[in-house]
JSON list of C-alpha atoms in Angstrom, two decimals:
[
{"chain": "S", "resi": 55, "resn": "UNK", "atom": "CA", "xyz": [159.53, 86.17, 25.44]},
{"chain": "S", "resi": 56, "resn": "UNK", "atom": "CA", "xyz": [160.14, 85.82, 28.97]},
{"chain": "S", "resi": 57, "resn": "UNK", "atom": "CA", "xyz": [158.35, 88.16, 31.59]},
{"chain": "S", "resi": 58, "resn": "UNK", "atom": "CA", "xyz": [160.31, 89.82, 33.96]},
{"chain": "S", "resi": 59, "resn": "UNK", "atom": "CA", "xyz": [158.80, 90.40, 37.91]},
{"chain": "S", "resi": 60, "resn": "UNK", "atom": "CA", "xyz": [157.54, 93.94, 36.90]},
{"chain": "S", "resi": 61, "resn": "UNK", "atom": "CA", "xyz": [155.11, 92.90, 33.98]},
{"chain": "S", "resi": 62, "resn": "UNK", "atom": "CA", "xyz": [153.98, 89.75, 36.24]},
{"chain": "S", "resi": 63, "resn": "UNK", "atom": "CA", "xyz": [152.79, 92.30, 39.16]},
{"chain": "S", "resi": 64, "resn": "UNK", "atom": "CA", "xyz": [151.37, 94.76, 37.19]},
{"chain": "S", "resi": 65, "resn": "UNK", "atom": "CA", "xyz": [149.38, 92.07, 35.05]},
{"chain": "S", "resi": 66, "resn": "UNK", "atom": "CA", "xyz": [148.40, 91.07, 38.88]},
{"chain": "S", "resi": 67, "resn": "UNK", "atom": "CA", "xyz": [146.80, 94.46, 39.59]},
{"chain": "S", "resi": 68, "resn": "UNK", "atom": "CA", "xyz": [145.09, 94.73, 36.06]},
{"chain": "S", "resi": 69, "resn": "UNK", "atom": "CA", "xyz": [143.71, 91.13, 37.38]},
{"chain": "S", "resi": 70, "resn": "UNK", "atom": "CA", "xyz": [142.33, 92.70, 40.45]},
{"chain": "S", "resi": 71, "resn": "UNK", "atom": "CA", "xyz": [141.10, 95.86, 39.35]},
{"chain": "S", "resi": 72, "resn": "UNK", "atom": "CA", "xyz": [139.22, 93.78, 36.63]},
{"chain": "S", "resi": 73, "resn": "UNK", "atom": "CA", "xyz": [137.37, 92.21, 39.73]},
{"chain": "S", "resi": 74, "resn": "UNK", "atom": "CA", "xyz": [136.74, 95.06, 41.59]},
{"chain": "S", "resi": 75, "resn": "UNK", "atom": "CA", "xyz": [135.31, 96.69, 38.76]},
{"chain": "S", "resi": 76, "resn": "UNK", "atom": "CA", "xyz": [133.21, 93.80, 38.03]},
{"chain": "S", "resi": 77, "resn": "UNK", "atom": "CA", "xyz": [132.16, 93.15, 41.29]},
{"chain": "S", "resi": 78, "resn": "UNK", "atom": "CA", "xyz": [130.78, 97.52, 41.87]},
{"chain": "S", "resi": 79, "resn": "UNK", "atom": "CA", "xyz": [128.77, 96.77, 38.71]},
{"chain": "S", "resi": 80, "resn": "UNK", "atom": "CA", "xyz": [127.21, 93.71, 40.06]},
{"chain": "S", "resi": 81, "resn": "UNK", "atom": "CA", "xyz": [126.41, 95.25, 42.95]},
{"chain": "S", "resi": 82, "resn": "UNK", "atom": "CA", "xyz": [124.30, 98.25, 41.15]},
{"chain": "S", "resi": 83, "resn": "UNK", "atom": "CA", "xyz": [122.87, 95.47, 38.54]},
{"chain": "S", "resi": 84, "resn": "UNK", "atom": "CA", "xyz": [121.59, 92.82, 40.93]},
{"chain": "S", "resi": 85, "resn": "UNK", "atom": "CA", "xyz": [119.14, 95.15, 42.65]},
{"chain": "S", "resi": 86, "resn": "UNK", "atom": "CA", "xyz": [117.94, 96.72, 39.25]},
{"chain": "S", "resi": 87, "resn": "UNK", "atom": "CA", "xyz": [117.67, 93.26, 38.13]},
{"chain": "S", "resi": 88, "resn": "UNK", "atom": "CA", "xyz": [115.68, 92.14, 41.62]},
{"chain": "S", "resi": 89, "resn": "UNK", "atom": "CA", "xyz": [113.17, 95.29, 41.90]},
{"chain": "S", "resi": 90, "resn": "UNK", "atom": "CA", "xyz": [112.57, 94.36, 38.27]},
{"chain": "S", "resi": 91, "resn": "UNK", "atom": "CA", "xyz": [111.13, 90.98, 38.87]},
{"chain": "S", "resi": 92, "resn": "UNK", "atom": "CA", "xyz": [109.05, 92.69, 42.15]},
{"chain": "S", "resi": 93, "resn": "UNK", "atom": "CA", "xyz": [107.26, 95.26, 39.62]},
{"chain": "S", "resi": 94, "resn": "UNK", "atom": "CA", "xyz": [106.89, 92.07, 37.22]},
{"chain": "S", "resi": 95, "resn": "UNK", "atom": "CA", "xyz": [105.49, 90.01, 39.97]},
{"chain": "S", "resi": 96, "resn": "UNK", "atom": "CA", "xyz": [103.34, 93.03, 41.31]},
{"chain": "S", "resi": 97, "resn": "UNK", "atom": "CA", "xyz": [102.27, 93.99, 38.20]},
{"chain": "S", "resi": 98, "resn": "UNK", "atom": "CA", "xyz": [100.69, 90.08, 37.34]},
{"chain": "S", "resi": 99, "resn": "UNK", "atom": "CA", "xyz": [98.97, 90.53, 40.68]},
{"chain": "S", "resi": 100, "resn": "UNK", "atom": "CA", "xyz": [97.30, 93.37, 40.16]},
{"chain": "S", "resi": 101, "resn": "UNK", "atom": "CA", "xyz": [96.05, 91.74, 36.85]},
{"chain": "S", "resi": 102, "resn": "UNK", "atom": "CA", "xyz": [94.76, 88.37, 38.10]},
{"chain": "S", "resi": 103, "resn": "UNK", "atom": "CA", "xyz": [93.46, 90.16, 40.90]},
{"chain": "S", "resi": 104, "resn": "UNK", "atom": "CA", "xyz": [91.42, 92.36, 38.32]},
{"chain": "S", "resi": 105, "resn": "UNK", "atom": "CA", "xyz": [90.50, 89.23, 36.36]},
{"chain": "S", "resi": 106, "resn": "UNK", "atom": "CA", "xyz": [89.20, 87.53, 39.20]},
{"chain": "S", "resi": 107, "resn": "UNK", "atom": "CA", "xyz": [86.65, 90.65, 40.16]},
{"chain": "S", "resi": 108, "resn": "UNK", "atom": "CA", "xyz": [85.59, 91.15, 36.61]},
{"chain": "S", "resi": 109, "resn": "UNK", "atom": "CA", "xyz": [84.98, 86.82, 36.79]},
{"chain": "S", "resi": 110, "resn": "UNK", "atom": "CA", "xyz": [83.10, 87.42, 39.81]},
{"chain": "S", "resi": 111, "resn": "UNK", "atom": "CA", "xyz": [80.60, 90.01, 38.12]},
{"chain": "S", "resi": 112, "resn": "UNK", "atom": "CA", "xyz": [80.05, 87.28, 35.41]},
{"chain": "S", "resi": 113, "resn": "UNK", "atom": "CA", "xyz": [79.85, 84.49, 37.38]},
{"chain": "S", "resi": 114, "resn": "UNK", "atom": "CA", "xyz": [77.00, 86.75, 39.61]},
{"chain": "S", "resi": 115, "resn": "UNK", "atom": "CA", "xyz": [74.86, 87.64, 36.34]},
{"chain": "S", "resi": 116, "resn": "UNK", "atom": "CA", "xyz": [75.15, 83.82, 35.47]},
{"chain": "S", "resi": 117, "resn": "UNK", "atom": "CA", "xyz": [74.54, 81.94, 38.45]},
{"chain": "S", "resi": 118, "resn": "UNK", "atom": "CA", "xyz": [72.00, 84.82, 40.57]},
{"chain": "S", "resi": 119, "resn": "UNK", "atom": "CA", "xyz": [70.76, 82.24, 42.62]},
{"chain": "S", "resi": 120, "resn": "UNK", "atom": "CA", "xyz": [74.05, 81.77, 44.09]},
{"chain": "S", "resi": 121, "resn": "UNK", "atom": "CA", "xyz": [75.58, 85.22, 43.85]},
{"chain": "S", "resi": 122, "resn": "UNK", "atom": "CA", "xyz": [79.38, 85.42, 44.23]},
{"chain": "S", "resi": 123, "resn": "UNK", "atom": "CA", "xyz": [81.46, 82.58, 43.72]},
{"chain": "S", "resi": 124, "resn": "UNK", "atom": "CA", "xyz": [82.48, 81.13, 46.87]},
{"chain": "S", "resi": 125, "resn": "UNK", "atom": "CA", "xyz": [86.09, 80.19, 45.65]},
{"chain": "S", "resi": 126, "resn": "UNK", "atom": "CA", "xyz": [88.41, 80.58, 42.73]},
{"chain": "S", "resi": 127, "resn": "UNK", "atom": "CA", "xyz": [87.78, 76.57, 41.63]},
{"chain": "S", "resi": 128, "resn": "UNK", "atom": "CA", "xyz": [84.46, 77.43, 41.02]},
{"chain": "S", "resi": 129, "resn": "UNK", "atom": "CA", "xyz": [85.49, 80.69, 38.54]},
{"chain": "S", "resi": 130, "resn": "UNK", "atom": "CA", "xyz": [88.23, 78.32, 36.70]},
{"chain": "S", "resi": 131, "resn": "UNK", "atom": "CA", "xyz": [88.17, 76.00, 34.01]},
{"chain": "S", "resi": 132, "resn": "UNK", "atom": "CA", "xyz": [89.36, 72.73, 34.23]},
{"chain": "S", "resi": 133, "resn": "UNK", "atom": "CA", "xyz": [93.17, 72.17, 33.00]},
{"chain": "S", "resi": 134, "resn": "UNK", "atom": "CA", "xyz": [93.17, 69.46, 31.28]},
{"chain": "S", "resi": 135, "resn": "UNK", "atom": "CA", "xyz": [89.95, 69.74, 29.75]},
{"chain": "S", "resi": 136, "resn": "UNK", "atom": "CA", "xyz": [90.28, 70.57, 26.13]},
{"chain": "S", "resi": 137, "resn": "UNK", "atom": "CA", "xyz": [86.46, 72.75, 25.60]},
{"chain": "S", "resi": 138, "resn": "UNK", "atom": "CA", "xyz": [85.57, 73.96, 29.12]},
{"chain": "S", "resi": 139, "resn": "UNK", "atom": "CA", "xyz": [81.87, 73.33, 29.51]},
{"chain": "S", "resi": 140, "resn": "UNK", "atom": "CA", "xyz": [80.84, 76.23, 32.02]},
{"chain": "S", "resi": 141, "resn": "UNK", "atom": "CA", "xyz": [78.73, 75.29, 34.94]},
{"chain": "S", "resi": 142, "resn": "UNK", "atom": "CA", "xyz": [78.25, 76.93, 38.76]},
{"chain": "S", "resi": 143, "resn": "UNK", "atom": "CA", "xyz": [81.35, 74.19, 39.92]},
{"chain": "S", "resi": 144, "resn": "UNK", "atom": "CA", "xyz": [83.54, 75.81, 36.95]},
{"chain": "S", "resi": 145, "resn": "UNK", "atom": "CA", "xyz": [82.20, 78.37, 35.15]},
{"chain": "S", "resi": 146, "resn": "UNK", "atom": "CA", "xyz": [85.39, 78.46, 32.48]},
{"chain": "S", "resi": 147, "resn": "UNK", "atom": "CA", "xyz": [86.25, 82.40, 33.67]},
{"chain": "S", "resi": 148, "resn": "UNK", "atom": "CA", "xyz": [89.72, 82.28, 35.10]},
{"chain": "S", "resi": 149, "resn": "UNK", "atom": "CA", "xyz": [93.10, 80.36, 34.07]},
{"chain": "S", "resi": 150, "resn": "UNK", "atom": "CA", "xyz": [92.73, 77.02, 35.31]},
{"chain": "S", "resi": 151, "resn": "UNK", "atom": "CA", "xyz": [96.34, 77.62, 37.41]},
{"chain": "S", "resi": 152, "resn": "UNK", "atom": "CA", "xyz": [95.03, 80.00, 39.75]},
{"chain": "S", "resi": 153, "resn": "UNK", "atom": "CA", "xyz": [93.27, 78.17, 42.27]},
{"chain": "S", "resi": 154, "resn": "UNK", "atom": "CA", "xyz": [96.08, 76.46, 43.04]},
{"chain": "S", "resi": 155, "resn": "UNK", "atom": "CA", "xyz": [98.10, 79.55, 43.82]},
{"chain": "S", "resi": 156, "resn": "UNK", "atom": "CA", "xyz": [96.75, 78.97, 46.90]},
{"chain": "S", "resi": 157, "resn": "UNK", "atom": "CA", "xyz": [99.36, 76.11, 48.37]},
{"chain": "S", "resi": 158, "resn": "UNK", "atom": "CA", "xyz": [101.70, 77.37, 45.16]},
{"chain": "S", "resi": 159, "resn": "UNK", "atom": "CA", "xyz": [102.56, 80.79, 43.58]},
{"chain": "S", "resi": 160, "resn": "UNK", "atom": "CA", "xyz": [101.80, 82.14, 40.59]},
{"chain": "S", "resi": 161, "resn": "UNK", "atom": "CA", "xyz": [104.24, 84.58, 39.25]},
{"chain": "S", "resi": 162, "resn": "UNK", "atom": "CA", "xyz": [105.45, 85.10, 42.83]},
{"chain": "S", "resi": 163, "resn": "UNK", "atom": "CA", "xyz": [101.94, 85.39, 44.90]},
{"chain": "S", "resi": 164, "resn": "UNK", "atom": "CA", "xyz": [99.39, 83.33, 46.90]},
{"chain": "S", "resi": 165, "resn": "UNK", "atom": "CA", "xyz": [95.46, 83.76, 45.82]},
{"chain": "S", "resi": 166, "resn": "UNK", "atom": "CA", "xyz": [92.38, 83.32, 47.48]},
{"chain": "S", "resi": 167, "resn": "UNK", "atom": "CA", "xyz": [89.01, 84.10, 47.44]},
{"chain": "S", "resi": 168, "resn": "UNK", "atom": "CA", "xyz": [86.40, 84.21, 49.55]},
{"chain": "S", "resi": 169, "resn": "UNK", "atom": "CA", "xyz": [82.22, 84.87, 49.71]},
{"chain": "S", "resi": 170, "resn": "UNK", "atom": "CA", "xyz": [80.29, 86.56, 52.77]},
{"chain": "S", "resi": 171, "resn": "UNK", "atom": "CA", "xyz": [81.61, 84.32, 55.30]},
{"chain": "S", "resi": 172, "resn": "UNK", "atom": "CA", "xyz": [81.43, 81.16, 57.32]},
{"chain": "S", "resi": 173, "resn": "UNK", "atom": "CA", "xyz": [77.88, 80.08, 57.03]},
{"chain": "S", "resi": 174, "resn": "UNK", "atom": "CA", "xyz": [76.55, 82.37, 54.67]},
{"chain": "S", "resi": 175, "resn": "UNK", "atom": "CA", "xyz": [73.27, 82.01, 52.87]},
{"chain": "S", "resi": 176, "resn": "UNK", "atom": "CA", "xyz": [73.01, 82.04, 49.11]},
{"chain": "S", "resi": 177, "resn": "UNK", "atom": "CA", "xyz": [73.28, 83.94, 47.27]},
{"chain": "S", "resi": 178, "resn": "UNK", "atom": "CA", "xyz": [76.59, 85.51, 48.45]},
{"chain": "S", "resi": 179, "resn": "UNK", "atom": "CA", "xyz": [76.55, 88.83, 48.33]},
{"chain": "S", "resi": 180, "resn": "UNK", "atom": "CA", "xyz": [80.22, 89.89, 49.13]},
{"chain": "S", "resi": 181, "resn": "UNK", "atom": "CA", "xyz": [83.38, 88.54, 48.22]},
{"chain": "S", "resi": 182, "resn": "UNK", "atom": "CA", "xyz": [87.25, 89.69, 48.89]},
{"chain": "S", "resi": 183, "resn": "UNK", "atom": "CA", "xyz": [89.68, 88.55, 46.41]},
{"chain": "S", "resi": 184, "resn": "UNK", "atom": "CA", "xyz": [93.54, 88.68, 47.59]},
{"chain": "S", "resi": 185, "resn": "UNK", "atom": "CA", "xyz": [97.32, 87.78, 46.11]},
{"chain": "S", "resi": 186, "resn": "UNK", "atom": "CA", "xyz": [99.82, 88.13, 49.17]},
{"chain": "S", "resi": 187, "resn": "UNK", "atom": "CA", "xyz": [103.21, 87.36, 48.73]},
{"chain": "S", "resi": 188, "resn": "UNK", "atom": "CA", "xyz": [105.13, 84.97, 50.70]},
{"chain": "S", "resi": 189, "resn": "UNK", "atom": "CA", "xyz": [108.46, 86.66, 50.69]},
{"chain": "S", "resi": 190, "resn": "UNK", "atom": "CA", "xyz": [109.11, 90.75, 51.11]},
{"chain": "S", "resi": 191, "resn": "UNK", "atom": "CA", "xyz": [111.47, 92.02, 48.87]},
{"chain": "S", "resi": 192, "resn": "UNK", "atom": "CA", "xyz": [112.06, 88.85, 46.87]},
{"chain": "S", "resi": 193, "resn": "UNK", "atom": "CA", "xyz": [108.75, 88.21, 45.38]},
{"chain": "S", "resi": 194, "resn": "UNK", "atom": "CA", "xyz": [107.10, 91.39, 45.78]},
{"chain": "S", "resi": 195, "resn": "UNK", "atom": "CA", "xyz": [106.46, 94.25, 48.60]},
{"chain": "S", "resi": 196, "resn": "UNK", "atom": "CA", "xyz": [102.88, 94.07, 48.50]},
{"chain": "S", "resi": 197, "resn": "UNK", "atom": "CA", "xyz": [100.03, 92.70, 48.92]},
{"chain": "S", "resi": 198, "resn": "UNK", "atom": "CA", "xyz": [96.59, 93.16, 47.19]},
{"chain": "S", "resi": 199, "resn": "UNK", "atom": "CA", "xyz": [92.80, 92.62, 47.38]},
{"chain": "S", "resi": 200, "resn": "UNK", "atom": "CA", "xyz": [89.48, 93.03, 46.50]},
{"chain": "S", "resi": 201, "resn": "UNK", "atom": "CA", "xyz": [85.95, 93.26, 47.53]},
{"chain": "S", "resi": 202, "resn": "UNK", "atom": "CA", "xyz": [82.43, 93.40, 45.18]},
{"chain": "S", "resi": 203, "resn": "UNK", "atom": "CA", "xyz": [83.19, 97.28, 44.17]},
{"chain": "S", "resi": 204, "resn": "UNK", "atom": "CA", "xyz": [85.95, 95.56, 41.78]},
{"chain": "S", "resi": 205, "resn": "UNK", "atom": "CA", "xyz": [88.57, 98.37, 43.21]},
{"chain": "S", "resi": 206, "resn": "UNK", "atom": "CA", "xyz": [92.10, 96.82, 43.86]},
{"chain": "S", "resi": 207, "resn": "UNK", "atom": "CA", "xyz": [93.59, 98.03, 47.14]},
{"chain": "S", "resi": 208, "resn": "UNK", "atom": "CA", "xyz": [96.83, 97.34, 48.81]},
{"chain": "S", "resi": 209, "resn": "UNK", "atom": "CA", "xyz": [99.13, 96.89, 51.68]},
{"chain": "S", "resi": 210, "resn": "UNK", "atom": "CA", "xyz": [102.73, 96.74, 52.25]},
{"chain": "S", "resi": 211, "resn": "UNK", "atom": "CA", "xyz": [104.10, 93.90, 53.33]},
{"chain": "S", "resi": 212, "resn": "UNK", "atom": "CA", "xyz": [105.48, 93.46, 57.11]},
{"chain": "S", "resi": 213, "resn": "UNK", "atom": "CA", "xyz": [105.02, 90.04, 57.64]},
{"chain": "S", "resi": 214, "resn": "UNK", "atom": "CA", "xyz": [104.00, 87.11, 55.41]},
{"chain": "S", "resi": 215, "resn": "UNK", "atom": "CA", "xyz": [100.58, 86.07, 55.11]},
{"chain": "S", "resi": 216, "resn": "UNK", "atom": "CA", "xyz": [98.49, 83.69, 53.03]},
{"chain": "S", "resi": 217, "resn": "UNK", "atom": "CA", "xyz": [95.52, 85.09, 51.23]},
{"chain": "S", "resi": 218, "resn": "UNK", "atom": "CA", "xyz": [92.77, 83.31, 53.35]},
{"chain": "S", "resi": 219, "resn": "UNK", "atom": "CA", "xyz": [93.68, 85.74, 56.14]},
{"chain": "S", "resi": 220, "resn": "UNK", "atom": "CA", "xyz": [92.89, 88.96, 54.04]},
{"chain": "S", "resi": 221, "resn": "UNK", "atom": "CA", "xyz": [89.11, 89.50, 55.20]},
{"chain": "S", "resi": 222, "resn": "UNK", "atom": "CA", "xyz": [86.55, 92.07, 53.72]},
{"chain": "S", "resi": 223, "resn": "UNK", "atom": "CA", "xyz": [86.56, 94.34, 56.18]},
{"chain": "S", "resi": 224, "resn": "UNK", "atom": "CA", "xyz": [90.23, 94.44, 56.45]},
{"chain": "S", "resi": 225, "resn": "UNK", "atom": "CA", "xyz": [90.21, 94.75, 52.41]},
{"chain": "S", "resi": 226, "resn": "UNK", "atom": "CA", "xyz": [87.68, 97.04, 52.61]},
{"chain": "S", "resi": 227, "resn": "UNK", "atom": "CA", "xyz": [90.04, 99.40, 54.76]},
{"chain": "S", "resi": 228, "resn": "UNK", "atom": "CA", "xyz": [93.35, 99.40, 52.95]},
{"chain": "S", "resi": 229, "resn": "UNK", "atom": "CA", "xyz": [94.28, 102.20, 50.62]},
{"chain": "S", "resi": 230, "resn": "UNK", "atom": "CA", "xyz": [92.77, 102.13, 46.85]},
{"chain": "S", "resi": 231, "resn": "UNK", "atom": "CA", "xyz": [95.24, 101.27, 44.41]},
{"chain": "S", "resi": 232, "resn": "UNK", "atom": "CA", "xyz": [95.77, 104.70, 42.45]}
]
C-alpha cells in the first residue's frame, strides 16, 4: 500500500512529538535520578562517619595508653587478611576500604581522620573524623565530621576540600546534624 505525502508528514510529526515528549520526561527524571544518588552518597557518609566515632571509643578503651587512634589504618583491618588479628597498628574495627578513601572515594566521599594534632603526646585525647566530597552536586552537597563527643555535624559544600583540611575546631563549630 503506497503512502501518499499526507500520511508521510503526519507520521513525521508523530516522530517528533515522540521526541519531545521523551526528551521533557528526561529532563524531570535525570535530576530525580541524580539527587537520588546525592542522598545515597550522603546517607553512606553519615554512616561510616558514625562507624568511625563509635571505632574510636573502642579503640580508646583498648589501647588507653595511646588514646584515640591517630588515623583510620590504625582502626581497619587488613584486606586481604582472612582472620584480622587486632592490634594498636589495626585494631580490626572499620572496613578495610576506608583508609584509602583518602586518595579514592568511597561511595562518593574522601575520609580522614585525625588525633590532637601535630606533635601531640600520647595518649590522644581528641580526634575529628571527616568525609568531604570532591564534587558539589554530583557526589553529594555536603560535607561531614566528627570530634570525641561522637556527634556528626555538617557543612555545605562551596568549594572542594579533602578531609585532612577539616580541623577540630572548625568541626567543632559547624551545625549538629539533626
Amino acid at each position: 500500500m503506497a503512502m501518499n505525502g499526507r500520511e508521510k508528514d503526519a507520521s513525521m510529526v508523530e516522530v517528533i512529538l515522540v521526541v519531545v515528549v521523551a526528551m521533557a520526561l528526561a529532563a524531570v527524571v535525570v535530576p530525580k535520578l541524580l539527587d537520588s544518588r546525592i542522598a545515597a552518597n550522603e546517607a553512606a557518609a553519615v554512616a561510616n562517619v558514625n562507624v568511625i566515632t563509635t571505632a574510636q571509643e573502642s579503640y580508646r578503651s583498648a589501647y588507653p595508653k595511646l588514646g584515640y587512634a591517630d588515623s583510620l589504618g590504625r582502626l581497619a583491618t587488613i584486606c586481604d587478611q582472612a582472620k584480622c588479628e587486632a592490634s594498636a597498628e589495626h585494631a580490626c574495627l572499620i572496613d578495610c576500604t576506608l583508609p584509602r578513601a583518602r586518595t579514592t572515594t568511597k561511595d562518593g566521599y574522601y575520609y580522614g581522620l585525625s588525633a590532637d594534632g601535630e606533635g601531640a603526646t600520647l595518649p590522644h585525647k581528641t580526634y575529628v573524623a571527616a568525609a568531604t566530597t570532591p564534587t558539589r552536586r554530583k557526589t553529594g552537597d555536603h560535607n561531614f565530621c566528627a570530634v570525641e563527643d561522637g556527634k556528626i555535624r555538617y557543612e555545605a559544600v562551596t568549594t572542594s576540600k579533602l578531609p585532612d583540611s577539616i580541623t577540630r575546631s572548625a568541626c567543632s563549630a559547624l551545625p549538629v546534624l539533626p
